[in-house]
XYZ file of C-alpha atoms in Angstrom:
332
model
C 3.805 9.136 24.150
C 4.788 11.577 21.352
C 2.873 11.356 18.303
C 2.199 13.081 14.971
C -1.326 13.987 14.571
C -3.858 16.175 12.655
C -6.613 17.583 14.294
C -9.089 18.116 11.350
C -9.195 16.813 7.639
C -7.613 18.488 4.821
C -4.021 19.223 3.600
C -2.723 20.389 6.726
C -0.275 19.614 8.101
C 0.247 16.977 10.664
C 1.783 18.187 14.422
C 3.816 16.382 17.462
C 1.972 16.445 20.380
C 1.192 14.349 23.196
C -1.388 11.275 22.735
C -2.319 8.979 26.083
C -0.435 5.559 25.578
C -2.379 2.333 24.118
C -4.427 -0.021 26.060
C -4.129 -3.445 24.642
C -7.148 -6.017 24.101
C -6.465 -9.496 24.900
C -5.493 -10.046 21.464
C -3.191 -7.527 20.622
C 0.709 -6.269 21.192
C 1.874 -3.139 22.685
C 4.758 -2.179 20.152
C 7.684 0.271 20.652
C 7.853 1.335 16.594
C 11.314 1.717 15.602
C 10.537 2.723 11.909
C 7.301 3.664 9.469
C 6.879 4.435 6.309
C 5.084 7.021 4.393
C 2.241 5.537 2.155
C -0.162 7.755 -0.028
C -3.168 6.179 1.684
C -1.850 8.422 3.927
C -2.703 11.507 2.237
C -5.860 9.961 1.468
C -6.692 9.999 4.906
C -5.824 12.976 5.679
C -7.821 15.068 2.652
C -10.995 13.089 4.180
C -11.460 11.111 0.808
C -11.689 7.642 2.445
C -14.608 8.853 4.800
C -17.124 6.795 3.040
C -14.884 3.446 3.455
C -13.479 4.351 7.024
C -14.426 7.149 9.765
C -12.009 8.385 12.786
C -11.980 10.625 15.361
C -9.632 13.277 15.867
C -7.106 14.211 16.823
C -5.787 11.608 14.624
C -2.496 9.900 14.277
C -1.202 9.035 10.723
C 1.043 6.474 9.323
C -0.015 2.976 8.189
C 3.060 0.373 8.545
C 5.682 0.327 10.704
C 8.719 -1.989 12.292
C 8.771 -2.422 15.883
C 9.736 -4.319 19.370
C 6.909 -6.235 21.186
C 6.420 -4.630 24.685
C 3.957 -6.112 26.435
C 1.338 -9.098 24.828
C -2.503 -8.946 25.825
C -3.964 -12.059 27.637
C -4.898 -14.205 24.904
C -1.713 -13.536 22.412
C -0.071 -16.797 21.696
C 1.899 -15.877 18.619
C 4.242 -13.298 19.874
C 6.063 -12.644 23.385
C 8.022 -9.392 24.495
C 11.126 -8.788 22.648
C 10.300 -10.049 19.304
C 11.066 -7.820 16.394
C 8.068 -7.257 14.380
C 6.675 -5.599 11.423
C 2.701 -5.294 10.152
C 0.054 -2.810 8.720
C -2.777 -2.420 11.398
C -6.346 -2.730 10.236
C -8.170 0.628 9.373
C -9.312 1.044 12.403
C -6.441 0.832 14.437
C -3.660 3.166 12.455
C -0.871 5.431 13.727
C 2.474 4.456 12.976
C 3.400 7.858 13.193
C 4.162 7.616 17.009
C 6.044 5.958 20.020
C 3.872 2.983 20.629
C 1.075 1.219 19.008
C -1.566 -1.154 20.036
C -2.023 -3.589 16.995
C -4.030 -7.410 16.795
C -1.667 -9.734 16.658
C -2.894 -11.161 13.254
C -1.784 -8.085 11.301
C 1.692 -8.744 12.183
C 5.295 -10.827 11.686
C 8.141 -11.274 12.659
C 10.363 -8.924 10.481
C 12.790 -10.387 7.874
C 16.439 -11.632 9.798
C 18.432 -9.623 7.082
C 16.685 -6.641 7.161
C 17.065 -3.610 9.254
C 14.232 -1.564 11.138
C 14.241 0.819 8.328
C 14.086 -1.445 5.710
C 11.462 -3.801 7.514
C 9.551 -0.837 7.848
C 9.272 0.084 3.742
C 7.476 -3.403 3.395
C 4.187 -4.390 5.107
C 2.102 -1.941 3.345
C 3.583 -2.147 -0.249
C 4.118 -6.198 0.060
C 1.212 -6.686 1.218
C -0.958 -4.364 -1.980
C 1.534 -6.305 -4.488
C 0.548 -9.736 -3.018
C -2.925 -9.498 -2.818
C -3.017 -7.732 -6.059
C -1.007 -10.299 -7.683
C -1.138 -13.324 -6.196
C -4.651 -13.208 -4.746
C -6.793 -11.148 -7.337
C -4.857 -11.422 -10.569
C -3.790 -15.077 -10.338
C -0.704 -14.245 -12.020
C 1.104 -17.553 -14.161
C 4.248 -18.019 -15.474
C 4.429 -16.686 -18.729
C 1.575 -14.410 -18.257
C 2.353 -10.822 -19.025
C 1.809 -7.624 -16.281
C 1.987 -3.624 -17.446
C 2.745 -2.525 -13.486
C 2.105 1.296 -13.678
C 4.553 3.832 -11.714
C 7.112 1.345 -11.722
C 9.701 3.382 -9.804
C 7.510 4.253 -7.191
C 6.826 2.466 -3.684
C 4.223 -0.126 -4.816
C 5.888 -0.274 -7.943
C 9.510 -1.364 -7.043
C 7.975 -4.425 -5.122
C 5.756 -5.414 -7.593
C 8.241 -5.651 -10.084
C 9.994 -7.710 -7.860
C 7.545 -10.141 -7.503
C 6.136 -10.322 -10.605
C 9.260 -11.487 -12.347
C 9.435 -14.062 -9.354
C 6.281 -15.458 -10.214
C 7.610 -16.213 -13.844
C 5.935 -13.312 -15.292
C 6.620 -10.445 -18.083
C 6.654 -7.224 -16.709
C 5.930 -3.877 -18.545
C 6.596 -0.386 -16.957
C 5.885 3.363 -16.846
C 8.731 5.863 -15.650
C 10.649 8.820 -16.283
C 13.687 8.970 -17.308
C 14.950 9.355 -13.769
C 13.664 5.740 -12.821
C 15.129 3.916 -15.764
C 17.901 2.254 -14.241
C 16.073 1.398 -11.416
C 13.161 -0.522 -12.507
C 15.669 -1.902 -15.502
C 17.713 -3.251 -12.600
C 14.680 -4.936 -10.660
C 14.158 -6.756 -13.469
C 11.549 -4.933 -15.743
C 11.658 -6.540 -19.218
C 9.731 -3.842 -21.332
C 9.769 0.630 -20.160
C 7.827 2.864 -21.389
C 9.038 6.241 -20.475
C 5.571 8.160 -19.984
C 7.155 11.395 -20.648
C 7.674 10.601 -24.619
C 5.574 7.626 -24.946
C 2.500 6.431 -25.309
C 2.184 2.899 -23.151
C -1.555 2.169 -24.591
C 0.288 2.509 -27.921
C 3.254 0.407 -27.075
C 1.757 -2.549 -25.557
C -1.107 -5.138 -26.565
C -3.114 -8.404 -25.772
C -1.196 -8.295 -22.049
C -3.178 -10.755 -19.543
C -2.916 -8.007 -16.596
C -2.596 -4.271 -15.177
C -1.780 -3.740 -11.577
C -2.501 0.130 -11.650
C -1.356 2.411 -8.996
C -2.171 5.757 -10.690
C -6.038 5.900 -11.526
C -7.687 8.652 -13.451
C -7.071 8.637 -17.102
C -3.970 5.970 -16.652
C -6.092 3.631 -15.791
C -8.946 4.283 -18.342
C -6.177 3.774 -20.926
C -5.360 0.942 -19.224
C -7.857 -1.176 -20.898
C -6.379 -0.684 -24.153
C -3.620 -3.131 -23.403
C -5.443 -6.301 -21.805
C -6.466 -8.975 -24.238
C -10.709 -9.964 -23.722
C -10.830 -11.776 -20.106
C -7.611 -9.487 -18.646
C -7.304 -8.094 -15.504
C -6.837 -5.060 -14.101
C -6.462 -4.094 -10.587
C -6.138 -0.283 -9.243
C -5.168 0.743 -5.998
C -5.863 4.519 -7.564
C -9.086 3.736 -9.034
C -12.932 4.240 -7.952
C -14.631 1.140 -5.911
C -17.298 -0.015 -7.604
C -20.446 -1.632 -6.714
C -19.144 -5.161 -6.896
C -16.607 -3.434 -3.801
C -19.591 -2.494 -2.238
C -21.334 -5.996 -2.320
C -17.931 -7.452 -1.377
C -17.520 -5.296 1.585
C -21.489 -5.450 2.533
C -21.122 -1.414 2.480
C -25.261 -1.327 1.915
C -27.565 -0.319 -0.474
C -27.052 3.303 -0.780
C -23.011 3.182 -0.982
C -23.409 0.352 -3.742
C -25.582 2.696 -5.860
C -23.278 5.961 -4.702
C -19.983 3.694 -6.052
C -21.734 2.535 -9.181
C -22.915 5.715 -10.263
C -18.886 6.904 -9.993
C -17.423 3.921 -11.796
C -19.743 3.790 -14.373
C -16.853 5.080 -17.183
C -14.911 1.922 -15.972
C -18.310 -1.006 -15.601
C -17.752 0.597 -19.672
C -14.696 -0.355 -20.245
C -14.837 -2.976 -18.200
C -17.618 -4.498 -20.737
C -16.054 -3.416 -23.849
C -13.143 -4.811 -22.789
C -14.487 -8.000 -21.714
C -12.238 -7.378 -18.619
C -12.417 -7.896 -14.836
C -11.938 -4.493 -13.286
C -11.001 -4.631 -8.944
C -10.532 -1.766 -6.770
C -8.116 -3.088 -4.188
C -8.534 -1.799 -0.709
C -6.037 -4.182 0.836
C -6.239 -6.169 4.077
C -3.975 -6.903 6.588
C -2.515 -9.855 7.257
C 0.196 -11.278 9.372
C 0.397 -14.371 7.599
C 0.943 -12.624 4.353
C 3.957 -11.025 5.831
C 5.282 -13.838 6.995
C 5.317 -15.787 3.260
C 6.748 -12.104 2.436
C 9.400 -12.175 5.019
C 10.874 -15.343 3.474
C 10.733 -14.085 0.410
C 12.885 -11.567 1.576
C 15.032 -13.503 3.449
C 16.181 -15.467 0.773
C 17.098 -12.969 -1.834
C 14.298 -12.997 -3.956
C 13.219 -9.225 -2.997
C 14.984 -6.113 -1.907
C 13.346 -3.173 -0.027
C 14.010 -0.116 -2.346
C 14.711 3.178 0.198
C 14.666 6.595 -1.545
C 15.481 8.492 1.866
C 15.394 8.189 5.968
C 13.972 10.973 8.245
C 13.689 11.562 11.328
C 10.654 11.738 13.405
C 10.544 15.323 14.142
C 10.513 15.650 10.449
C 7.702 13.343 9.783
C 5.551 16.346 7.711
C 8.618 17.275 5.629
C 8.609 13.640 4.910
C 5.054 13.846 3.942
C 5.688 17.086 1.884
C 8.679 15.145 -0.091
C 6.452 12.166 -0.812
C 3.836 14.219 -1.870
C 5.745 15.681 -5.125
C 5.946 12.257 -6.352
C 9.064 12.101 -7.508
C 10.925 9.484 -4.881
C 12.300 6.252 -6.186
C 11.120 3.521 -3.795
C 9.918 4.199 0.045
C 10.259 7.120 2.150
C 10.813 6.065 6.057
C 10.750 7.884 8.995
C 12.783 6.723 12.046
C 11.062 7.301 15.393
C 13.615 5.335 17.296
């Protein structure tokens, strides 16, 4: 099958070549991807900078979430049969959307949404599924509660938004100018535009942050959560709570607590509960997502489509950080 690959870590860039088609387990699904989606985990991957959390072998193919057919179902699958239309986020171990096929468990996927097409089903699983487990599972999020959602304009952010406001919440925003209409029009009730304001000077006493930018965004982060807030960071450093959580050992524990030890501050000062989400698949996640979507209460935002051959031009594009929404690349 062809497949986009790199061959060694760092920002290189990634290369069609050949790769030997997927054997199936028992419990798994051969899938013919139709669509994926470019995801800055990616990046993150490729640079090397998740080696501590999760180590592969090259040459390696890319690309965390896709949209697919079902091809062929391994022994034991008795969720899915050939011909359904699926979309998921395999489990670390098991990425590479960026190809023809895919061998993935059938518990990290779904059936995609009805009224969505391959494209659009394939700018979800990765982004629905941080927002979810950021807000549903971690933060707890309540009506009337009140969420700054950093880099609202982006990927995660245009989701988030979206859900947020359906769980009854107030959202806050960061943006440019450039995303204004958009995140106004997703339902966004306060936006800060970061290029001439401050947002740790705008808002106060909010119950959460779902952060998406780390470094000093999320340090100032703090200043806007009331005493027992919450923030959670997809951007941010694990700490040694992750560690424990993830029974990572002794030594990566001490290693993580040593490099979050300006946020276990804040954290304290704050009186705050600080989470570095790593998130986990999870088909049955995408399936409460999928009817979500399928009855109107969230719409995939698509900044641009392209095509496979293209798939490190789309990686150069998302890369400058300026796309509103997802960028997808159709394989089929």
């Amino acid at each position: 099958m062809k497949a986009m690959v790199i061959d060694r870590y760092g920002k290189v860039p990634i290369h069609l070549t050949e790769m030997p088609l997927p054997e199936i387990g028992d419990y798994e699904v051969l899938t013919e991807i139709q669509a994926a989606s470019i995801n800055p985990i990616d990046f993150k991957i490729r640079d090397g900078k998740v080696k501590l959390l999760t180590k592969y072998k090259m040459p390696l193919i890319l690309g965390n979430d896709f949209s697919g057919v079902v091809v062929k179902v391994g022994a034991k699958v008795n969720r899915f049969t050939v011909g359904d239309e699926i979309y998921g986020r395999p489990r670390k171990s098991k990425i590479g959307t960026f190809a023809e096929f895919l061998a993935i468990h059938e518990n990290d996927i779904a059936l995609k949404p009805k009224n969505l097409s391959f494209e659009e089903a394939a700018s979800i699983p990765l982004v629905g599924l941080t927002s979810y487990q950021a807000l549903h599972d971690i933060i707890q999020l309540q009506k009337g509660q009140k969420i700054l959602i950093q880099a609202g304009a982006g990927g995660v952010g245009t989701f988030a938004i979206q859900l947020a406001k359906l769980m009854g919440a107030t959202v806050a925003t960061t943006t440019s100018d450039a995303g204004m209409n958009l995140v106004k029009s997703l339902g966004a009730d306060e936006i800060i535009n970061y290029k001439t304001e401050k947002f740790e000077d705008r808002l106060n006493n909010y119950d959460a942050v779902f952060d998406t930018l780390g470094g000093k965004v999320l340090e100032k982060s703090f200043n806007v959560i009331k005493g027992g807030g919450k923030i959670v960071s997809v951007s941010g450093l694990p700490n040694a709570r992750f560690a424990r959580e993830y029974d990572l050992g002794i030594f990566k524990a001490m290693l993580f607590s040593a490099a979050s030890y300006k946020l276990t501050t804040l954290e304290k000062k704050q009186n705050a509960q600080y989470t570095f989400l790593y998130m986990k698949p999870n088909g049955d996640q995408l399936s409460i997502i999928a009817n979500i979507i399928e009855s109107g209460g969230i719409t995939p935002v698509i900044d641009k489509v392209f095509s496979f051959e293209d798939t490190q031009k789309a990686m150069e594009y998302s890369e400058v950080g300026r796309a509103k929404g997802k960028i997808i690349v159709k394989i089929k």
